DNA sequence: TTATTTTATGCAATCGATAACATTAATTTT
DNA sequence: AAAATTAATGTTATCGATTGCATAAAATAA
């Protein structure tokens, strides 16, 4: 009742060799129709199921792909994973999940574990504390294991990346706020160690400059994407000689915290103050005061990341040129930044 | 540069047998300190890394666990997965994710794929279309692969389950609404095929009866946990001769849809109408009109599910008695159901 | 000093599937 | 009908690690 059927069992039953069974099951042409039928029938009857582990060991391909994200229970990342899973599953790959908790230690631990498990590739969003990328490279790309970054990338030789155009997202958001008539736009940014936040900030700055606005250092505050920090940032901003009248936040959560604080302070959003977030987290549209936000299309990003991986793994030859896919973000304009009715 | 180091490479270098290398690496006692040191040193120098695939094939344990959820990008499920991952990772297991999309077809496909991949166990929340549970049982438990249901369970011989007390959640929510002075409480429930929704409904009914209220069939509407259905349900309810003055919803999304519709209709929440949701989705607390909701503690549920699995897999002997863990839910009382200020 | 036990190591099989090579049987060519 | 192909199947090694059994060497007992 418990024993598992192998090709040897089938071979024994039919008095043929395991090799023949294997050939029959794999549609090899060098086999007679008679035996093929016999084998297929026996396999069916005996409930044979291929042991992928044995296949993996033999072929050197586990058909498993590792995915590392800071936290899986963040809507953006779970959306990406959804996309990855959808795309890879239909291509015969399984997805192994690891969380880095935004620490380099866990990240390296995960990479090692995944490599030991012989994954065929690693798709990841780096933690904002990652410093030793060379270590990761040595373990993966240089040993022939495809590595692909999504969203939180870093430009490395041999590493393909899939991101959205964060610069564009920052630019658009800021331009939108300017169009709405805002005069003093602050920016709540994320860690300086991550490209995505640097790019969003650059977009913000350029939009200001292109419109003849001044870029003020004191209007840019670094946060860790927590709600509370949005509130704190607002406090800080309102202590300035000229408080801003708008915020472009690199995080929806921070935007939310800011809005709550503004409300508490009696500042009316969007009449007196406009806010735009980033990420298009589901909650942004649920609020009565819905929050404008930049959509990063997580599921699409996941699918494309998976596709880039598949392309890479299926490309013959050794010379793999890294691919840099940049998706276009979309700003959803909602109530939090619209003085006139939408 | 690309070749992977095996114990044979180490053995060759040291002029000893692979068996000895294996013993040295595994801390076997039957080995001299000299050779052990030599091996460990060589392994270090040569950057040896164990191939878990080979180990898995040999031992019959892949150290991989499959997790099947309807959708990974739903906050409840991603929370559970987070908990599972945390608990299992620190025990040397990897987590393979599959989505059933709430279809039986995908569910069965996933189970087969996971079993082929030789996972050591399967943790799942069944889809609301699952009918052929016997098929699943035959593939797993009866062949010795532990199967554990979390949240969306079904009582089966040999299958452990981890759930919250849905009855209690339904009872508490309804009692709370009664305490708030609501007289006609409707219930927006989920699929009748899932125990969780039946239990929540039972709790709702019992609370009504215990308080001398009448249970009315027409006050119970089945939904699929979509926002729109909350709005539709409200429409229906207000066409009744006696429209309700409160809703206990089995889903936060449906509750949200209901609240939005009520607002559109000019019904004041919570003054004239109270709403309680289920799931404690993050957005419920972000809303200006925060939504009361029942917390299912997803991460804890995930951790406990993982623990139950570990217990089971580590328990010696064949007789595995199924374990039924029931967590206690917590009703977070927020604005949507509080007439007096909180 | 010889017999016995202990310690350290090697040999070979195993997990399940695949594939290069070898071999037999069947078919075609001349 | 003999020679040359071709088709179908078997043999065996392999992927990398573990382990029961055998064996040689060293240590202890008699």
XYZ file of C-alpha atoms (C1' of nucleotides) in Angstrom:
744
model
C 0.000 0.000 0.000
C 2.852 2.308 0.674
C 5.539 1.260 -1.750
C 6.225 3.487 -4.670
C 6.299 2.128 -8.178
C 9.460 2.612 -10.188
C 10.324 1.788 -13.750
C 12.064 -1.307 -12.393
C 8.772 -2.616 -11.086
C 7.229 -2.169 -14.477
C 10.244 -3.751 -16.137
C 10.070 -6.748 -13.831
C 6.393 -7.232 -14.440
C 6.809 -7.138 -18.202
C 10.105 -8.998 -18.239
C 11.906 -6.276 -20.049
C 14.651 -3.871 -19.075
C 14.169 -0.617 -17.218
C 15.766 1.215 -20.116
C 13.006 0.076 -22.414
C 10.399 1.197 -19.944
C 12.061 4.577 -19.701
C 12.126 4.867 -23.475
C 8.502 3.906 -23.807
C 7.436 6.438 -21.225
C 9.457 9.188 -22.788
C 8.170 8.694 -26.297
C 11.507 7.565 -27.645
C 11.102 6.447 -31.240
C 13.396 3.479 -31.020
C 10.811 1.190 -29.599
C 8.102 -1.046 -31.009
C 4.495 -0.038 -30.769
C 3.708 -3.286 -29.044
C 6.028 -2.797 -26.098
C 5.207 0.855 -25.879
C 1.549 0.056 -25.431
C 2.342 -2.676 -22.973
C 4.477 -0.348 -20.893
C 2.039 2.526 -20.967
C -0.737 0.220 -19.939
C 1.246 -1.326 -17.120
C 2.341 2.116 -15.937
C -1.275 3.194 -15.868
C -2.425 0.110 -14.002
C 0.353 0.189 -11.478
C -0.125 3.919 -10.896
C 3.419 4.672 -11.828
C 4.583 8.183 -11.191
C 7.912 9.557 -12.167
C 10.280 10.443 -9.378
C 11.437 13.894 -10.361
C 14.148 13.776 -7.777
C 15.943 10.968 -9.558
C 15.473 12.784 -12.823
C 16.803 15.949 -11.284
C 19.913 14.259 -9.974
C 20.574 12.595 -13.272
C 19.908 15.603 -15.439
C 21.339 18.225 -13.164
C 18.117 20.205 -13.486
C 15.825 20.301 -10.498
C 13.073 22.216 -12.262
C 12.824 24.315 -9.126
C 13.367 28.017 -9.029
C 14.110 29.988 -5.904
C 12.458 33.306 -5.192
C 13.736 35.593 -2.464
C 11.732 38.574 -1.292
C 12.015 40.715 1.815
C 8.541 39.783 3.031
C 6.052 37.629 1.277
C 3.055 39.205 2.991
C 3.437 42.562 1.328
C 0.982 43.063 -1.426
C 3.590 44.039 -3.963
C 5.758 41.005 -3.365
C 2.927 38.540 -3.107
C 1.671 39.937 -6.384
C 5.029 39.381 -8.020
C 5.212 35.861 -6.667
C 1.770 35.203 -8.031
C 2.955 36.191 -11.467
C 6.122 34.151 -11.200
C 4.210 31.111 -10.057
C 1.682 31.376 -12.844
C 4.281 31.642 -15.527
C 6.708 29.054 -14.216
C 4.173 26.457 -13.175
C 2.848 26.180 -16.669
C 6.387 25.567 -17.796
C 6.995 22.693 -15.440
C 8.882 24.603 -12.793
C 8.106 24.815 -9.092
C 8.696 27.906 -7.018
C 10.523 27.810 -3.723
C 9.915 30.820 -1.530
C 12.354 32.437 0.862
C 12.101 35.636 2.873
C 15.112 37.808 3.565
C 13.346 40.018 6.122
C 15.406 42.751 4.551
C 18.586 41.454 6.113
C 21.686 40.440 4.296
C 22.288 37.529 6.612
C 18.991 35.836 5.814
C 19.467 36.650 2.185
C 22.779 34.866 1.985
C 21.426 32.002 4.014
C 18.564 31.672 1.545
C 20.834 31.768 -1.455
C 22.994 29.036 -0.045
C 20.025 26.908 0.856
C 18.537 27.347 -2.592
C 21.780 26.492 -4.301
C 22.232 23.405 -2.141
C 18.746 22.428 -3.197
C 20.054 22.739 -6.758
C 17.554 25.287 -8.002
C 17.824 26.092 -11.676
C 17.750 29.802 -11.031
C 17.181 32.487 -8.453
C 14.805 35.405 -8.841
C 15.124 38.031 -6.181
C 14.530 41.507 -4.932
C 17.520 42.525 -2.890
C 17.179 43.566 0.722
C 17.916 47.161 1.522
C 20.862 46.079 3.614
C 22.615 44.050 0.966
C 26.225 45.022 0.632
C 28.170 41.980 -0.470
C 26.738 41.459 -3.904
C 29.977 39.999 -5.119
C 29.486 37.078 -2.792
C 26.111 36.403 -4.344
C 27.533 36.697 -7.824
C 30.275 34.241 -7.072
C 27.778 31.759 -5.845
C 25.370 32.058 -8.720
C 26.093 33.608 -12.090
C 29.757 32.723 -12.097
C 28.843 29.126 -11.450
C 26.208 29.090 -14.112
C 23.050 29.584 -12.068
C 20.925 32.319 -13.624
C 20.201 35.185 -11.285
C 17.528 37.733 -12.004
C 16.633 40.808 -10.012
C 13.170 42.244 -10.021
C 12.169 45.625 -8.693
C 15.004 46.144 -6.255
C 17.886 45.633 -8.549
C 21.513 46.489 -8.787
C 23.381 46.669 -12.037
C 25.678 43.710 -12.268
C 27.415 41.971 -15.099
C 25.509 38.897 -16.140
C 22.422 39.663 -14.136
C 19.186 40.393 -15.924
C 16.760 42.742 -14.286
C 13.068 43.498 -14.487
C 11.951 46.781 -13.016
C 9.531 49.539 -13.584
C 10.708 52.922 -14.631
C 10.911 54.413 -11.195
C 12.297 57.666 -12.500
C 9.275 57.990 -14.719
C 6.958 57.176 -11.816
C 8.548 59.881 -9.721
C 8.503 62.356 -12.552
C 4.867 61.716 -13.450
C 3.692 61.964 -9.871
C 5.492 65.217 -9.317
C 4.337 66.642 -12.620
C 0.798 65.687 -11.706
C 1.073 67.535 -8.399
C 2.457 70.564 -10.188
C -0.396 70.419 -12.668
C -2.789 70.396 -9.760
C -1.350 73.692 -8.698
C 0.847 72.597 -5.830
C 3.713 74.964 -5.173
C 5.852 73.299 -2.549
C 6.154 69.609 -3.075
C 7.933 67.475 -0.529
C 9.188 63.955 -1.118
C 9.174 61.110 1.357
C 11.707 58.680 0.033
C 13.006 55.221 0.927
C 16.495 53.970 1.684
C 19.358 55.579 -0.211
C 20.863 52.159 -0.699
C 18.193 51.113 -3.139
C 18.166 52.243 -6.731
C 14.396 52.337 -6.927
C 14.220 55.087 -4.340
C 17.096 56.997 -5.840
C 15.398 56.854 -9.213
C 12.043 57.976 -7.893
C 13.789 60.840 -6.208
C 15.615 61.764 -9.391
C 12.345 61.819 -11.273
C 10.885 64.033 -8.590
C 13.803 66.407 -8.760
C 13.849 66.602 -12.533
C 10.135 67.315 -12.707
C 10.632 70.162 -10.285
C 13.512 71.600 -12.263
C 11.755 71.174 -15.621
C 8.907 73.267 -14.264
C 11.117 75.972 -12.888
C 10.703 74.874 -9.280
C 13.464 74.839 -6.783
C 14.691 71.504 -5.413
C 15.039 71.815 -1.651
C 16.988 69.278 0.358
C 14.863 69.900 3.421
C 11.799 68.789 1.525
C 13.198 65.294 1.105
C 12.854 62.975 4.079
C 14.044 59.389 4.241
C 11.681 56.798 5.691
C 11.448 53.050 6.039
C 8.033 52.659 4.458
C 6.191 52.477 7.753
C 2.919 54.264 8.448
C 4.238 56.039 11.517
C 7.068 57.570 9.597
C 4.603 59.303 7.355
C 3.154 61.017 10.382
C 6.566 61.921 11.746
C 7.627 63.304 8.407
C 4.596 65.558 8.275
C 5.463 66.852 11.731
C 8.940 67.674 10.571
C 7.802 69.310 7.376
C 5.399 71.579 9.191
C 8.169 72.886 11.371
C 9.919 74.302 8.334
C 9.706 78.033 7.628
C 7.752 77.214 4.459
C 5.811 74.012 4.943
C 4.965 72.158 1.756
C 1.501 71.874 0.263
C 1.984 68.449 -1.282
C 3.794 65.201 -0.772
C 5.024 62.654 -3.234
C 5.697 59.545 -1.189
C 7.707 56.541 -2.320
C 5.452 54.338 -0.256
C 1.701 54.018 0.055
C 1.989 53.309 3.751
C 3.973 56.426 4.385
C 1.454 58.371 2.304
C -1.317 56.948 4.449
C 0.443 57.936 7.655
C 0.978 61.404 6.287
C -2.674 61.808 5.362
C -3.824 60.625 8.774
C -1.504 63.078 10.454
C -2.595 65.937 8.214
C -6.177 65.184 9.055
C -5.345 65.176 12.732
C -3.690 68.547 12.295
C -6.754 69.895 10.579
C -5.118 70.238 7.195
C -7.625 69.406 4.481
C -6.668 66.851 1.861
C -6.877 67.394 -1.065
C -8.165 70.986 -0.779
C -5.146 72.370 1.032
C -2.689 69.579 0.623
C -2.178 66.880 -2.004
C -0.643 63.473 -1.603
C 0.544 60.848 -4.061
C 1.779 57.424 -3.011
C 3.661 54.652 -4.720
C 2.811 50.992 -5.116
C -0.906 51.123 -5.703
C -1.514 48.899 -2.719
C -5.133 47.717 -2.766
C -6.035 49.827 0.238
C -5.289 53.046 -1.632
C -8.442 52.666 -3.665
C -10.592 51.476 -0.798
C -10.235 54.574 1.341
C -13.043 57.082 1.263
C -10.305 59.542 0.482
C -8.754 57.305 -2.113
C -5.035 57.786 -2.513
C -3.380 58.549 -5.826
C -0.614 56.078 -6.412
C 1.809 54.694 -8.939
C 1.020 51.192 -10.104
C 3.985 48.857 -10.357
C 2.022 46.011 -11.911
C 3.400 43.359 -9.622
C 1.812 40.334 -11.268
C 3.002 41.416 -14.695
C 6.426 42.062 -13.281
C 6.464 38.555 -11.880
C 5.410 37.046 -15.161
C 8.024 38.930 -17.095
C 10.710 38.033 -14.600
C 9.766 34.407 -15.064
C 9.853 34.796 -18.819
C 13.296 36.343 -18.749
C 14.442 33.403 -16.691
C 12.916 30.912 -19.108
C 14.508 32.639 -22.073
C 17.837 32.545 -20.373
C 17.661 28.936 -19.356
C 16.467 27.872 -22.766
C 18.985 29.870 -24.698
C 21.646 27.652 -26.171
C 25.264 28.493 -25.797
C 27.157 29.918 -22.942
C 27.218 33.596 -23.694
C 24.291 35.000 -21.816
C 23.829 38.674 -22.271
C 21.920 40.207 -19.448
C 18.552 41.603 -20.283
C 17.200 44.758 -18.725
C 13.441 44.999 -18.897
C 11.870 48.233 -17.770
C 8.110 48.387 -17.394
C 6.174 51.595 -17.564
C 4.396 52.537 -14.376
C 0.961 54.060 -14.297
C -0.144 56.833 -12.023
C -3.667 56.336 -10.778
C -5.054 59.722 -10.007
C -7.455 59.583 -7.105
C -8.972 61.902 -4.582
C -5.936 62.554 -2.419
C -4.399 64.719 -5.115
C -7.342 66.090 -7.033
C -8.681 69.472 -6.138
C -11.378 69.349 -8.789
C -13.693 66.359 -8.844
C -12.549 63.260 -10.713
C 35.221 27.568 -12.675
C 31.916 25.928 -13.209
C 32.368 22.404 -11.962
C 30.789 21.481 -8.727
C 32.773 19.840 -5.995
C 31.576 16.473 -4.750
C 32.787 14.230 -1.981
C 34.585 12.235 -4.664
C 36.725 15.234 -5.502
C 37.688 15.594 -1.892
C 38.311 11.867 -1.630
C 40.541 11.911 -4.681
C 42.528 14.843 -3.400
C 43.151 13.203 -0.045
C 43.575 9.727 -1.434
C 40.828 8.289 0.696
C 37.405 6.888 -0.074
C 34.251 8.906 -0.554
C 32.668 6.997 2.306
C 35.251 8.334 4.687
C 34.696 11.851 3.434
C 30.989 11.454 3.944
C 31.517 10.176 7.462
C 33.867 12.999 8.306
C 31.437 15.604 7.057
C 28.551 14.087 8.926
C 30.287 13.887 12.268
C 30.326 10.128 12.313
C 32.261 8.883 15.349
C 34.011 6.051 13.604
C 36.712 8.171 12.176
C 40.077 9.451 13.349
C 40.500 13.058 14.309
C 43.326 13.406 11.842
C 41.334 12.467 8.776
C 38.318 14.383 9.989
C 40.344 17.555 10.197
C 41.925 16.882 6.863
C 38.546 16.388 5.219
C 36.930 19.379 6.839
C 39.819 21.528 5.784
C 39.800 20.270 2.231
C 36.036 20.721 2.029
C 36.442 24.282 3.169
C 39.232 25.027 0.740
C 37.520 23.438 -2.196
C 34.240 25.155 -1.398
C 32.426 21.901 -1.115
C 28.666 22.122 -0.835
C 26.404 19.231 -0.262
C 24.062 18.308 -3.064
C 20.746 17.993 -1.297
C 19.238 16.404 -4.345
C 21.456 13.362 -4.062
C 20.762 13.229 -0.376
C 17.054 13.485 -1.018
C 17.091 10.643 -3.496
C 19.092 8.457 -1.175
C 17.146 9.219 1.957
C 13.725 9.498 0.417
C 13.262 12.854 2.115
C 13.387 15.933 -0.047
C 13.141 18.383 2.822
C 10.648 20.256 0.725
C 7.094 20.914 1.741
C 4.323 21.885 -0.622
C 1.831 24.596 0.206
C -1.333 25.042 -1.823
C -3.511 28.110 -1.434
C -6.259 29.531 -3.638
C -4.356 32.756 -4.274
C -1.072 33.764 -2.812
C -1.747 37.471 -3.171
C -4.509 37.588 -0.616
C -3.376 39.004 2.641
C -4.676 36.120 4.692
C -2.930 33.476 2.637
C 0.298 35.361 2.228
C 0.289 35.802 5.974
C -0.126 32.097 6.523
C 2.642 31.342 4.080
C 4.860 33.764 5.888
C 4.316 31.852 9.102
C 4.881 28.509 7.434
C 8.050 29.698 5.812
C 9.445 31.109 9.025
C 8.827 27.962 10.969
C 9.908 25.466 8.357
C 12.962 27.306 7.125
C 14.530 27.239 10.525
C 13.982 23.504 10.531
C 15.771 22.903 7.296
C 12.746 22.675 5.067
C 11.994 24.644 1.939
C 8.525 25.732 0.947
C 7.142 25.173 -2.527
C 4.169 27.342 -3.388
C 1.238 26.444 -5.590
C -1.973 28.293 -6.309
C -5.237 26.487 -6.908
C -7.119 29.563 -8.096
C -10.011 28.018 -6.226
C -10.416 25.304 -8.815
C -10.276 21.612 -8.202
C -8.443 20.997 -11.428
C -5.493 23.174 -10.502
C -5.561 21.778 -7.025
C -5.191 18.206 -8.197
C -2.563 19.259 -10.687
C -0.606 20.890 -7.898
C -0.864 17.893 -5.638
C 0.416 15.599 -8.328
C 3.238 17.930 -9.186
C 4.229 18.244 -5.559
C 4.146 14.515 -5.007
C 6.237 13.919 -8.110
C 8.675 16.393 -6.687
C 8.729 14.122 -3.628
C 7.697 16.708 -1.072
C 7.727 15.479 2.498
C 4.279 16.855 3.175
C 1.504 19.036 1.841
C -0.098 21.903 3.702
C -3.184 23.287 2.068
C -6.360 25.275 2.218
C -8.875 23.564 0.004
C -10.519 25.376 -2.870
C -14.198 26.048 -2.586
C -14.837 23.800 -5.533
C -13.094 20.735 -4.196
C -15.274 17.694 -4.396
C -13.027 14.700 -4.838
C -11.245 14.670 -1.537
C -10.907 10.935 -1.651
C -8.639 11.284 -4.630
C -6.385 13.581 -2.657
C -6.377 11.226 0.292
C -5.400 8.294 -1.853
C -2.512 10.215 -3.239
C -1.192 11.480 0.053
C -2.091 10.171 3.488
C -2.690 6.641 2.371
C 0.727 6.604 0.788
C 2.368 8.060 3.823
C 2.681 11.705 2.831
C 1.420 13.921 5.642
C -1.417 16.190 4.634
C -2.501 19.099 6.764
C -5.369 21.477 6.166
C -5.322 24.998 7.449
C -8.274 27.341 7.584
C -10.380 25.776 4.869
C -10.492 22.276 6.160
C -12.609 19.201 5.822
C -12.730 16.490 8.439
C -10.904 13.489 7.119
C -9.361 10.493 8.737
C -5.636 10.909 9.112
C -5.613 14.584 8.223
C -4.597 17.106 10.851
C -6.158 20.521 10.684
C -5.374 23.979 11.967
C -8.233 26.428 11.968
C -9.639 29.217 13.976
C -12.889 28.820 15.794
C -15.101 30.221 13.103
C -18.240 29.500 15.057
C -16.871 31.581 17.890
C -15.939 34.359 15.490
C -19.452 34.422 14.104
C -20.992 34.267 17.534
C -18.834 37.036 18.958
C -19.434 39.348 16.040
C -23.164 38.877 16.207
C -23.250 39.247 19.970
C -21.265 42.437 19.624
C -23.773 43.815 17.140
C -26.605 42.881 19.466
C -24.823 44.581 22.327
C -24.555 47.676 20.210
C -28.318 47.703 20.001
C -28.809 46.354 16.502
C -32.185 44.711 16.046
C -32.102 43.171 12.587
C -28.778 41.630 11.792
C -28.119 40.234 8.336
C -25.307 37.881 7.423
C -23.319 37.872 4.222
C -21.768 34.458 4.058
C -19.409 32.565 1.765
C -19.785 29.321 -0.142
C -21.876 26.617 1.488
C -19.279 24.098 0.466
C -16.771 25.378 2.949
C -16.944 24.543 6.626
C -15.554 27.880 7.699
C -18.529 29.707 6.281
C -21.004 27.207 7.643
C -19.443 27.567 11.072
C -19.474 31.333 11.002
C -23.101 31.175 10.001
C -23.899 28.763 12.812
C -22.270 31.084 15.311
C -24.306 33.943 13.908
C -27.515 31.951 14.195
C -26.844 30.727 17.711
C -26.020 34.207 18.941
C -29.339 35.409 17.547
C -31.259 32.610 19.190
C -29.451 32.950 22.514
C -30.530 36.549 22.607
C -34.130 35.839 21.735
C -33.787 37.073 18.173
C -35.394 35.392 15.231
C -33.185 33.761 12.601
C -34.442 34.774 9.173
C -33.371 32.952 6.049
C -33.826 36.047 3.945
C -31.227 37.845 5.999
C -28.551 35.427 4.906
C -27.009 36.019 1.506
C -24.292 33.970 -0.101
C -21.397 35.797 -1.752
C -18.029 35.010 -3.255
C -16.009 37.430 -1.163
C -15.908 40.132 -3.815
C -16.428 43.809 -3.103
C -19.221 44.168 -5.639
C -21.217 41.429 -4.029
C -21.326 43.405 -0.832
C -23.007 46.219 -2.716
C -25.426 43.872 -4.429
C -26.314 42.220 -1.174
C -27.151 45.561 0.393
C -29.413 46.313 -2.546
C -31.235 43.050 -2.005
C -31.529 43.509 1.725
C -33.064 46.932 1.363
C -35.778 45.549 -0.841
C -37.011 43.390 2.037
C -40.108 44.480 3.976
C -37.939 44.920 7.045
C -34.422 45.889 5.962
C -31.714 45.049 8.466
C -29.798 47.575 10.538
C -26.584 45.611 10.698
C -24.450 43.178 8.734
C -22.076 40.526 9.879
C -20.006 39.690 6.823
C -17.812 36.637 6.418
C -15.472 38.686 4.307
C -13.823 42.055 4.771
C -14.144 42.808 1.095
C -17.849 42.155 1.085
C -18.160 44.296 4.205
C -16.318 47.067 2.399
C -18.597 46.828 -0.605
C -21.599 46.934 1.674
C -20.358 50.017 3.489
C -19.642 51.813 0.233
C -23.119 51.031 -1.040
C -24.734 52.104 2.203
C -22.900 55.377 2.014
C -24.042 55.841 -1.542
C -27.621 55.210 -0.403
C -27.261 57.797 2.307
C -27.406 55.307 5.164
C -25.103 56.416 7.941
C -22.566 53.937 9.269
C -22.312 53.341 12.178
C -25.110 55.640 13.403
C -27.913 53.925 11.520
C -26.253 50.761 10.409
C -23.422 48.640 11.808
C -21.021 46.402 9.948
C -18.568 43.753 11.055
C -16.208 41.991 8.677
C -14.031 38.917 8.904
C -10.336 38.480 8.255
C -8.912 41.650 9.679
C -7.378 42.529 6.355
C -4.928 45.404 6.813
C -7.171 47.818 4.966
C -9.921 47.479 7.595
C -7.916 49.535 10.039
C -6.672 52.046 7.508
C -10.088 53.326 6.492
C -11.273 56.572 7.999
C -14.319 54.583 8.941
C -12.295 51.674 10.246
C -14.060 48.354 9.908
C -14.607 46.012 12.821
C -13.314 42.610 11.891
C -12.409 39.188 13.198
C -8.702 38.496 13.292
C -7.665 35.064 12.070
C -4.009 35.473 12.989
C -2.683 34.205 9.685
C 1.009 34.179 10.548
C 0.377 32.291 13.766
C -1.833 29.894 11.899
C 0.961 29.289 9.442
C 3.478 28.694 12.188
C 1.246 26.268 13.978
C 0.432 24.437 10.787
C 4.139 24.039 10.215
C 4.635 22.819 13.768
C 1.916 20.235 13.424
C 3.622 19.016 10.295
C 6.993 18.824 12.029
C 5.531 16.903 14.948
C 3.939 14.489 12.586
C 6.995 13.913 10.496
C 9.183 13.503 13.527
C 6.892 11.198 15.400
C 8.208 7.671 15.360
C 5.957 4.773 14.474
C 3.290 4.488 11.924
C 0.160 5.293 13.830
C -0.389 8.949 13.254
C -3.396 10.327 14.997
C -4.672 13.419 13.379
C -4.440 16.574 15.379
C -7.120 19.236 15.329
C -5.843 22.617 16.422
C -8.395 25.353 16.832
C -7.203 28.898 17.406
C -9.298 31.523 19.081
C -10.209 34.453 16.877
C -10.286 38.009 18.099
C -12.878 40.566 17.180
C -11.369 43.991 16.673
C -14.067 46.479 17.406
C -13.705 49.535 15.261
C -15.794 52.433 14.059
C -18.018 50.605 11.606
C -19.923 48.984 14.447
C -19.590 51.391 17.331
C -22.324 53.924 17.941
C -20.559 55.434 20.938
C -16.996 56.652 20.504
C -14.238 54.091 20.930
C 54.007 -13.518 22.127
C 49.719 -14.902 20.525
C 44.727 -14.198 20.641
C 41.092 -10.917 20.863
C 38.930 -6.714 20.580
C 38.592 -2.091 18.907
C 39.210 1.504 15.528
C 39.546 3.314 11.089
C 38.824 2.775 6.514
C 37.471 0.771 1.974
C 34.130 -1.684 -1.073
C 30.024 -1.991 -3.169
C 25.116 -1.495 -3.255
C 21.454 1.739 -3.169
C 18.042 5.594 -4.216
C 15.278 6.040 -9.603
C 15.856 7.537 -14.007
C 18.531 8.149 -18.288
C 21.699 7.335 -22.215
C 25.842 5.740 -24.612
C 27.164 1.628 -26.282
C 26.537 -3.240 -27.325
C 23.904 -6.921 -29.067
C 20.431 -9.534 -31.094
C 16.734 -9.990 -34.347
C 14.450 -8.552 -38.302
C 14.478 -6.495 -42.671
C 16.310 -4.923 -46.947
C 19.714 -4.970 -50.639
C 22.340 -7.138 -54.107
C 21.117 -16.783 -50.103
C 24.677 -14.001 -48.201
C 25.741 -9.358 -46.850
C 24.464 -5.034 -45.140
C 21.155 -2.201 -42.808
C 17.933 -1.046 -39.589
C 15.050 -1.646 -35.631
C 14.310 -3.090 -30.896
C 16.054 -4.142 -26.741
C 19.549 -5.159 -23.138
C 23.891 -3.848 -20.336
C 26.037 -0.886 -17.768
C 27.672 3.510 -16.054
C 26.137 7.743 -14.223
C 24.208 11.639 -11.230
C 26.140 12.433 -5.498
C 25.610 10.943 -1.072
C 24.944 7.302 2.440
C 25.557 2.845 4.776
C 25.955 -2.229 5.822
C 29.479 -5.286 5.507
C 34.224 -6.583 4.993
C 38.975 -5.875 6.131
C 43.235 -4.171 7.605
C 45.664 -2.066 11.267
C 46.201 -0.891 15.835
C 45.423 -1.570 20.665
C 44.416 -4.439 24.437
C 44.052 -8.764 26.920
C 45.662 -13.188 28.116
